[in-house]
Short mmCIF file of C-alpha atoms in Angstrom, two decimals:
data_model
loop_
_atom_site.label_atom_id
_atom_site.label_comp_id
_atom_site.label_asym_id
_atom_site.label_seq_id
_atom_site.Cartn_x
_atom_site.Cartn_y
_atom_site.Cartn_z
CA UNK A 1481 45.94 -61.81 -12.34
CA UNK A 1482 43.10 -62.14 -14.87
CA UNK A 1483 45.22 -62.05 -18.06
CA UNK A 1484 42.47 -60.74 -20.35
CA UNK A 1485 41.56 -57.92 -17.96
CA UNK A 1486 45.22 -57.04 -17.36
CA UNK A 1487 46.02 -56.89 -21.06
CA UNK A 1488 42.94 -54.79 -21.79
CA UNK A 1489 43.72 -52.34 -18.98
CA UNK A 1490 47.43 -52.00 -19.74
CA UNK A 1491 46.62 -50.97 -23.31
CA UNK A 1492 44.52 -48.07 -21.97
CA UNK A 1493 46.79 -46.62 -19.29
CA UNK A 1494 49.43 -43.97 -19.94
CA UNK A 1495 50.92 -41.10 -17.94
CA UNK A 1496 48.39 -38.57 -19.16
CA UNK A 1497 45.42 -40.80 -18.33
CA UNK A 1498 46.89 -41.53 -14.91
CA UNK A 1499 47.30 -37.82 -14.13
CA UNK A 1500 43.74 -37.14 -15.24
CA UNK A 1501 42.48 -39.98 -13.07
CA UNK A 1502 44.27 -38.60 -9.99
CA UNK A 1503 43.03 -35.08 -10.72
CA UNK A 1504 39.45 -36.35 -10.90
CA UNK A 1505 39.94 -38.37 -7.70
CA UNK A 1506 40.88 -35.14 -5.89
CA UNK A 1507 38.11 -32.88 -7.26
CA UNK A 1508 36.36 -31.31 -4.28
CA UNK A 1509 38.84 -32.81 -1.82
CA UNK A 1510 42.31 -32.02 -0.44
CA UNK A 1511 45.33 -33.31 -2.36
CA UNK A 1512 45.93 -37.00 -1.62
CA UNK A 1513 49.17 -37.23 0.40
CA UNK A 1514 49.83 -40.92 -0.35
CA UNK A 1515 50.52 -42.60 -3.67
CA UNK A 1516 47.57 -44.09 -5.55
CA UNK A 1517 48.62 -46.85 -7.93
CA UNK A 1518 48.13 -46.69 -11.69
CA UNK A 1519 45.90 -49.74 -11.72
CA UNK A 1520 43.34 -51.74 -9.80
CA UNK A 1521 44.06 -55.41 -9.10
CA UNK A 1522 42.02 -57.87 -11.14
CA UNK A 1523 41.37 -60.89 -8.94
CA UNK A 1524 40.23 -64.20 -10.48
CA UNK A 1525 37.33 -66.11 -8.99
CA UNK A 1526 39.52 -68.92 -7.60
CA UNK A 1527 41.64 -66.46 -5.60
CA UNK A 1528 38.56 -64.49 -4.54
CA UNK A 1529 37.02 -67.68 -3.13
CA UNK A 1530 40.19 -68.34 -1.09
CA UNK A 1531 40.14 -64.78 0.25
CA UNK A 1532 36.50 -65.19 1.27
CA UNK A 1533 37.18 -68.58 2.89
CA UNK A 1534 40.16 -67.18 4.81
CA UNK A 1535 38.03 -64.32 6.13
CA UNK A 1536 35.31 -66.71 7.24
CA UNK A 1537 37.85 -68.75 9.22
CA UNK A 1538 38.99 -65.63 11.08
CA UNK A 1539 35.43 -64.51 11.78
CA UNK A 1540 34.68 -67.96 13.20
CA UNK A 1541 37.40 -67.37 15.82
CA UNK A 1542 36.14 -63.85 16.60
CA UNK A 1543 32.62 -65.17 17.17
CA UNK A 1544 33.78 -67.85 19.62
CA UNK A 1545 32.23 -67.37 23.10
CA UNK A 1546 35.69 -67.21 24.71
CA UNK A 1547 37.17 -64.66 22.29
CA UNK A 1548 37.01 -61.79 24.77
CA UNK A 1549 38.63 -63.95 27.43
CA UNK A 1550 41.60 -64.94 25.28
CA UNK A 1551 42.13 -61.39 23.99
CA UNK A 1552 41.62 -59.49 27.26
CA UNK A 1553 45.42 -59.31 27.90
CA UNK A 1554 45.76 -57.36 24.64
CA UNK A 1555 44.13 -54.24 26.11
CA UNK A 1556 46.63 -52.06 28.00
CA UNK A 1557 45.05 -51.27 31.39
CA UNK A 1558 45.91 -47.60 30.96
CA UNK A 1559 43.91 -47.44 27.70
CA UNK A 1560 40.90 -49.57 28.56
CA UNK A 1561 37.60 -47.84 27.75
CA UNK A 1562 34.37 -48.77 29.59
CA UNK A 1563 31.08 -50.01 28.07
CA UNK A 1564 32.55 -52.21 25.36
CA UNK A 1565 29.95 -53.64 23.02
CA UNK A 1566 29.56 -57.28 21.92
CA UNK A 1567 31.39 -57.04 18.62
CA UNK A 1568 33.36 -54.59 16.47
CA UNK A 1569 31.65 -52.65 13.70
CA UNK A 1570 34.57 -53.06 11.30
CA UNK A 1571 36.82 -55.96 10.35
CA UNK A 1572 39.73 -55.69 7.93
CA UNK A 1573 42.02 -58.59 7.02
CA UNK A 1574 45.23 -58.01 5.04
CA UNK A 1575 46.46 -60.86 2.85
CA UNK A 1576 49.69 -61.08 0.90
CA UNK A 1577 49.21 -62.72 -2.50
CA UNK A 1578 51.60 -65.64 -2.71
CA UNK A 1579 52.44 -68.54 -4.99
CA UNK A 1580 50.83 -71.86 -4.16
CA UNK A 1581 52.62 -74.94 -5.45
CA UNK A 1582 49.33 -76.80 -5.59
CA UNK A 1583 46.95 -74.43 -7.36
CA UNK A 1584 48.32 -71.06 -8.43
CA UNK A 1585 47.92 -68.01 -6.20
CA UNK A 1586 46.89 -68.09 -2.56
CA UNK A 1587 46.35 -65.48 0.20
CA UNK A 1588 48.42 -65.42 3.41
CA UNK A 1589 47.29 -63.32 6.35
CA UNK A 1590 49.64 -60.43 7.20
CA UNK A 1591 47.62 -58.33 9.63
CA UNK A 1592 44.07 -57.86 10.89
CA UNK A 1593 42.19 -54.97 12.47
CA UNK A 1594 38.97 -54.43 14.36
CA UNK A 1595 39.23 -50.79 13.38
CA UNK A 1596 37.93 -48.64 10.50
CA UNK A 1597 39.75 -48.45 7.18
CA UNK A 1598 39.11 -46.30 4.10
CA UNK A 1599 35.46 -47.30 3.70
CA UNK A 1600 34.53 -44.01 2.03
CA UNK A 1601 37.58 -43.51 -0.17
CA UNK A 1602 37.62 -47.07 -1.54
CA UNK A 1603 34.16 -46.64 -3.02
CA UNK A 1604 35.14 -43.25 -4.42
CA UNK A 1605 38.28 -44.74 -5.97
CA UNK A 1606 36.53 -47.77 -7.45
CA UNK A 1607 33.85 -45.60 -9.00
CA UNK A 1608 36.47 -43.22 -10.43
CA UNK A 1609 38.38 -46.10 -12.01
CA UNK A 1610 35.20 -47.21 -13.79
CA UNK A 1611 34.58 -43.72 -15.19
CA UNK A 1612 38.13 -43.32 -16.54
CA UNK A 1613 38.86 -46.79 -17.86
CA UNK A 1614 36.91 -49.45 -19.69
CA UNK A 1615 36.60 -52.24 -17.13
CA UNK A 1616 34.67 -55.36 -18.01
CA UNK A 1617 31.37 -56.00 -16.20
CA UNK A 1618 32.55 -59.50 -15.29
CA UNK A 1619 34.52 -57.93 -12.42
CA UNK A 1620 33.28 -55.66 -9.64
CA UNK A 1621 34.88 -53.65 -6.84
CA UNK A 1622 31.86 -54.34 -4.64
CA UNK A 1623 31.58 -57.78 -3.05
CA UNK A 1624 28.83 -60.00 -1.76
CA UNK A 1625 26.11 -58.55 -4.01
CA UNK A 1626 26.60 -54.96 -2.90
CA UNK A 1627 26.10 -51.95 -5.14
CA UNK A 1628 26.47 -48.24 -4.43
CA UNK A 1629 23.00 -47.82 -2.93
CA UNK A 1630 23.18 -50.90 -0.68
CA UNK A 1631 26.72 -50.05 0.42
CA UNK A 1632 25.95 -46.47 1.46
CA UNK A 1633 22.80 -47.65 3.22
CA UNK A 1634 24.80 -50.16 5.27
CA UNK A 1635 27.47 -47.54 6.04
CA UNK A 1636 24.71 -45.27 7.38
CA UNK A 1637 23.29 -48.09 9.48
CA UNK A 1638 26.69 -48.92 10.98
CA UNK A 1639 28.07 -45.41 11.48
CA UNK A 1640 24.99 -43.26 12.14
CA UNK A 1641 22.77 -45.92 13.70
CA UNK A 1642 19.47 -44.59 15.03
CA UNK A 1643 20.71 -41.00 15.28
CA UNK A 1644 20.66 -37.94 13.05
CA UNK A 1645 23.84 -37.21 11.04
CA UNK A 1646 24.58 -34.02 13.02
CA UNK A 1647 24.61 -36.09 16.23
CA UNK A 1648 27.44 -38.26 14.89
CA UNK A 1649 31.06 -37.23 14.31
CA UNK A 1650 34.11 -38.80 12.77
CA UNK A 1651 36.84 -38.09 15.33
CA UNK A 1652 40.63 -38.19 15.19
CA UNK A 1653 43.33 -36.35 17.10
CA UNK A 1654 43.71 -33.79 14.29
CA UNK A 1655 41.22 -35.12 11.76
CA UNK A 1656 41.53 -32.58 8.90
CA UNK A 1657 45.31 -33.00 8.77
CA UNK A 1658 45.62 -36.77 8.97
CA UNK A 1659 47.20 -38.64 6.07
CA UNK A 1660 43.88 -40.41 5.49
CA UNK A 1661 41.85 -37.17 5.64
CA UNK A 1662 40.49 -37.69 2.11
CA UNK A 1663 38.60 -40.71 3.43
CA UNK A 1664 37.17 -38.52 6.19
CA UNK A 1665 35.93 -35.93 3.68
CA UNK A 1666 34.49 -38.54 1.31
CA UNK A 1667 32.68 -40.16 4.25
CA UNK A 1668 31.32 -36.79 5.36
CA UNK A 1669 29.96 -36.15 1.86
CA UNK A 1670 28.36 -39.60 1.72
CA UNK A 1671 26.81 -39.60 5.19
CA UNK A 1672 26.50 -35.95 6.27
CA UNK A 1673 28.30 -36.47 9.59
CA UNK A 1674 30.70 -34.04 11.24
CA UNK A 1675 34.49 -34.26 11.15
CA UNK A 1676 35.95 -33.24 14.51
CA UNK A 1677 39.38 -33.10 16.06
CA UNK A 1678 39.55 -34.46 19.59
CA UNK A 1679 39.85 -30.94 20.99
CA UNK A 1680 36.67 -29.83 19.19
CA UNK A 1681 34.67 -31.97 21.62
CA UNK A 1682 33.85 -30.80 25.16
CA UNK A 1683 32.40 -32.69 28.12
CA UNK A 1684 29.49 -31.45 30.22
CA UNK A 1685 28.70 -33.94 32.96
CA UNK A 1686 28.79 -37.28 31.16
CA UNK A 1687 27.65 -35.86 27.83
CA UNK A 1688 29.76 -34.61 24.91
CA UNK A 1689 29.16 -31.52 22.80
CA UNK A 1690 30.65 -29.60 19.88
CA UNK A 1691 29.98 -26.03 18.84
CA UNK A 1692 28.44 -24.99 15.53
CA UNK A 1693 27.30 -21.46 14.66
CA UNK A 1694 27.50 -20.51 18.31
CA UNK A 1695 25.29 -23.40 19.43
CA UNK A 1696 26.25 -26.43 21.50
CA UNK A 1697 25.31 -29.64 19.65
CA UNK A 1698 24.87 -32.83 21.68
CA UNK A 1699 27.13 -35.57 20.29
CA UNK A 1700 25.64 -39.04 20.68
CA UNK A 1701 27.85 -41.33 18.59
CA UNK A 1702 31.54 -41.18 17.64
CA UNK A 1703 32.96 -42.78 14.50
CA UNK A 1704 36.32 -43.31 16.13
CA UNK A 1705 39.51 -42.96 14.07
CA UNK A 1706 41.71 -42.09 17.03
CA UNK A 1707 44.54 -44.49 17.91
CA UNK A 1708 45.70 -43.97 21.48
CA UNK A 1709 49.37 -44.32 20.47
CA UNK A 1710 48.98 -40.97 18.71
CA UNK A 1711 48.28 -39.19 21.99
CA UNK A 1712 50.24 -41.42 24.41
CA UNK A 1713 52.96 -38.78 24.73
CA UNK A 1714 50.47 -35.96 25.16
CA UNK A 1715 47.93 -37.01 27.83
CA UNK A 1716 47.29 -33.32 28.57
CA UNK A 1717 45.18 -33.19 25.39
CA UNK A 1718 42.34 -34.92 27.24
CA UNK A 1719 42.17 -32.09 29.76
CA UNK A 1720 41.12 -29.64 27.03
CA UNK A 1721 38.58 -32.08 25.57
CA UNK A 1722 37.39 -35.33 27.17
CA UNK A 1723 38.99 -38.56 28.30
CA UNK A 1724 37.56 -41.63 26.49
CA UNK A 1725 38.40 -43.77 29.53
CA UNK A 1726 35.88 -41.97 31.73
CA UNK A 1727 32.23 -42.92 32.24
CA UNK A 1728 30.51 -41.16 29.33
CA UNK A 1729 27.10 -41.08 27.73
CA UNK A 1730 28.39 -41.83 24.20
CA UNK A 1731 28.17 -44.63 21.62
CA UNK A 1732 31.40 -45.77 19.94
CA UNK A 1733 31.74 -46.92 16.33
CA UNK A 1734 33.79 -48.94 16.87
CA UNK A 1735 34.62 -49.23 20.56
CA UNK A 1736 38.34 -48.46 21.11
CA UNK A 1737 39.03 -51.78 22.86
CA UNK A 1738 38.50 -53.67 19.60
CA UNK A 1739 41.61 -52.02 18.14
CA UNK A 1740 43.63 -54.16 20.54
CA UNK A 1741 41.53 -57.33 20.57
CA UNK A 1742 41.55 -57.79 16.78
CA UNK A 1743 45.10 -57.13 15.73
CA UNK A 1744 48.37 -58.96 15.32
CA UNK A 1745 47.65 -60.15 18.89
CA UNK A 1746 44.93 -62.44 17.48
CA UNK A 1747 47.12 -64.19 14.91
CA UNK A 1748 48.79 -66.79 17.19
CA UNK A 1749 45.32 -68.15 17.97
CA UNK A 1750 44.59 -68.91 14.30
CA UNK A 1751 45.33 -72.29 12.75
CA UNK A 1752 44.75 -72.08 9.02
CA UNK A 1753 46.42 -72.75 5.70
CA UNK A 1754 46.01 -69.01 5.09
CA UNK A 1755 47.88 -67.91 8.24
CA UNK A 1756 51.68 -68.12 8.55
CA UNK A 1757 53.12 -69.62 11.72
CA UNK A 1758 52.89 -66.86 14.34
CA UNK A 1759 54.00 -66.99 17.99
CA UNK A 1760 54.18 -64.51 20.84
CA UNK A 1761 57.84 -63.71 21.40
CA UNK A 1762 57.58 -64.30 25.15
CA UNK A 1763 56.24 -67.83 24.51
CA UNK A 1764 59.15 -69.04 22.36
CA UNK A 1765 61.33 -71.58 24.19
CA UNK A 1766 64.25 -71.38 21.79
CA UNK A 1767 65.16 -69.00 19.01
CA UNK A 1768 64.80 -70.62 15.56
CA UNK A 1769 68.09 -71.34 13.81
CA UNK A 1770 66.66 -70.17 10.47
CA UNK A 1771 65.80 -66.60 11.49
CA UNK A 1772 66.16 -65.51 7.86
CA UNK A 1773 62.73 -67.11 7.36
CA UNK A 1774 61.06 -65.01 10.07
CA UNK A 1775 59.96 -61.43 10.65
CA UNK A 1776 59.68 -59.69 14.04
CA UNK A 1777 56.67 -57.42 14.55
CA UNK A 1778 55.42 -55.18 17.36
CA UNK A 1779 51.80 -56.03 18.17
CA UNK A 1780 50.38 -52.54 17.95
CA UNK A 1781 51.78 -50.48 15.11
CA UNK A 1782 50.51 -49.20 11.79
CA UNK A 1783 52.00 -49.03 8.28
CA UNK A 1784 54.86 -51.40 9.05
CA UNK A 1785 56.40 -49.18 11.72
CA UNK A 1786 58.86 -51.05 13.96
CA UNK A 1787 58.87 -54.25 11.90
CA UNK A 1788 62.26 -56.01 11.71
CA UNK A 1789 62.57 -57.98 8.46
CA UNK A 1790 66.13 -59.27 8.70
CA UNK A 1791 65.93 -60.63 12.23
CA UNK A 1792 68.98 -61.51 14.33
CA UNK A 1793 69.34 -63.09 17.77
CA UNK A 1794 70.59 -59.71 18.97
CA UNK A 1795 67.32 -58.11 17.82
CA UNK A 1796 65.28 -60.64 19.77
CA UNK A 1797 67.42 -60.40 22.90
CA UNK A 1798 67.17 -56.60 22.82
CA UNK A 1799 63.35 -56.62 23.04
CA UNK A 1800 62.44 -55.34 26.51
CA UNK A 1801 58.73 -56.26 26.26
CA UNK A 1802 58.55 -59.61 24.37
CA UNK A 1803 54.88 -59.99 25.35
CA UNK A 1804 54.15 -57.14 22.92
CA UNK A 1805 55.89 -58.75 19.93
CA UNK A 1806 55.28 -61.67 17.60
CA UNK A 1807 57.72 -63.78 15.60
CA UNK A 1808 56.13 -64.73 12.31
CA UNK A 1809 57.17 -66.91 9.39
CA UNK A 1810 57.96 -64.72 6.40
CA UNK A 1811 55.43 -64.55 3.61
CA UNK A 1812 56.91 -64.58 0.13
CA UNK A 1813 54.79 -62.35 -2.08
CA UNK A 1814 54.41 -63.35 -5.70
CA UNK A 1815 54.91 -60.46 -8.18
CA UNK A 1816 51.59 -61.41 -9.78
CA UNK A 1817 50.44 -58.04 -11.14
CA UNK A 1818 51.99 -57.45 -14.55
CA UNK A 1819 53.04 -53.83 -15.11
CA UNK A 1820 54.69 -52.52 -18.31
CA UNK A 1821 58.05 -52.91 -16.56
CA UNK A 1822 57.66 -56.21 -14.74
CA UNK A 1823 55.83 -57.98 -11.95
CA UNK A 1824 54.49 -56.14 -8.89
CA UNK A 1825 53.62 -57.62 -5.48
CA UNK A 1826 50.10 -57.19 -4.10
CA UNK A 1827 48.34 -57.19 -0.77
CA UNK A 1828 44.55 -57.36 -0.52
CA UNK A 1829 42.52 -56.04 2.42
CA UNK A 1830 39.08 -57.60 2.74
CA UNK A 1831 36.75 -55.10 4.42
CA UNK A 1832 33.66 -56.00 6.43
CA UNK A 1833 30.89 -53.96 8.08
CA UNK A 1834 29.20 -55.39 11.17
CA UNK A 1835 25.97 -53.59 12.12
CA UNK A 1836 24.52 -53.63 15.64
CA UNK A 1837 22.43 -56.78 16.13
CA UNK A 1838 23.58 -58.05 12.71
CA UNK A 1839 26.25 -60.19 11.08
CA UNK A 1840 29.59 -59.16 9.53
CA UNK A 1841 29.19 -58.42 5.82
CA UNK A 1842 32.01 -58.41 3.29
CA UNK A 1843 31.51 -55.30 1.16
CA UNK A 1844 34.62 -53.98 -0.55
CA UNK A 1845 38.41 -54.31 -0.65
CA UNK A 1846 41.59 -52.30 -0.54
CA UNK A 1847 44.78 -53.27 -2.36
CA UNK A 1848 48.38 -52.16 -2.08
CA UNK A 1849 51.02 -52.68 -4.73
CA UNK A 1850 54.73 -52.85 -3.98
CA UNK A 1851 58.13 -53.20 -5.61
CA UNK A 1852 59.97 -52.55 -2.35
CA UNK A 1853 60.98 -54.79 0.53
CA UNK A 1854 57.75 -53.96 2.34
CA UNK A 1855 54.25 -53.26 1.12
CA UNK A 1856 53.49 -49.92 2.81
CA UNK A 1857 53.29 -46.76 0.70
CA UNK A 1858 56.16 -45.19 2.61
CA UNK A 1859 58.47 -48.00 1.42
CA UNK A 1860 57.67 -47.51 -2.27
CA UNK A 1861 57.98 -43.76 -2.73
CA UNK A 1862 60.46 -43.95 -5.63
CA UNK A 1863 58.60 -46.46 -7.81
CA UNK A 1864 55.70 -46.34 -10.24
CA UNK A 1865 52.87 -48.89 -10.41
CA UNK A 1866 52.85 -49.01 -6.61
CA UNK A 1867 50.65 -47.59 -3.87
CA UNK A 1868 47.07 -47.84 -2.70
CA UNK A 1869 44.36 -49.16 -4.99
CA UNK A 1870 41.33 -51.47 -5.04
CA UNK A 1871 40.45 -54.99 -6.10
CA UNK A 1872 38.09 -55.70 -8.96
CA UNK A 1873 37.04 -59.29 -8.36
CA UNK A 1874 35.64 -61.77 -10.83
CA UNK A 1875 31.92 -62.33 -10.29
#
């Protein structure tokens, strides 16, 4: 997207350098189970400013006094967790990079999450790119004036808070074996916190504990990476650990309710040039006649699971729970990243940290490259110059 940066980078990259880069990325960590792209995305200042402006519009909605009221129906009663805090600790907004007739490239919102992303791994990846390739100092993978020291300090403030690292744990249903486990291990190395599976944690009264070297350690804060959908079919797992829906003496980073509040559920409430027309399926009076221009999405799913791209009336009529689906105008990605074998589509995730008693701060980004019909890594397994990467944005 920045022609000079793209040309300079493409002259450096080859298969051997790519393999060496991946090998270095994995040193000291498990093998990465998803595809990392051959290149970062070089984002010009004009597009960066649009991405920042789009994020600010979304945050304005989230900070409205009535935001909890309008999003309360998003939380399934059976998964509501008590003691929700005032705001999420993480915000991530995914934008497809599209062609604007007026002024070049423009972002269009695809999804949003009030849930953690790869905050550890993205820094590790950006730093590794800079050690393996000559990347001009006019671009940076940190945003908003952050550098490594300031970024790690803010991560500690958000995730550890006022506690000691051993009193904080990153938790998932089976943390060491998740597809994103490399992010868990990078985060552990950066912050010194524990990585625990759900069943590693035991409840005594209202308090939570884990065992280390034969001792019971009091857990005070959970960096939550557990999505309830992952355990919905196995509620017995809580009986051998703890049930997050009970009254507990624990701090959540971030509280599980925010996963539902800030999600595709939020998109119909946004009115912006950067947000495609989005409506709840149960609020549509008549089915559009041009369904080829729409996509049907379940509200709560990850990595494109359940999305119907080529929508038919039969698809819509077959939905048993239309309140849990949205119908969204299709976003036409522009193949704006020039690879040696043609244009590649890009999606940019803008990643914010929101400390207790503070303001949301844009820190870093995630990018995904695609040649397939959808952006997710699983839909691009047979291509090169696709997969997860990071944005280097013009200062």
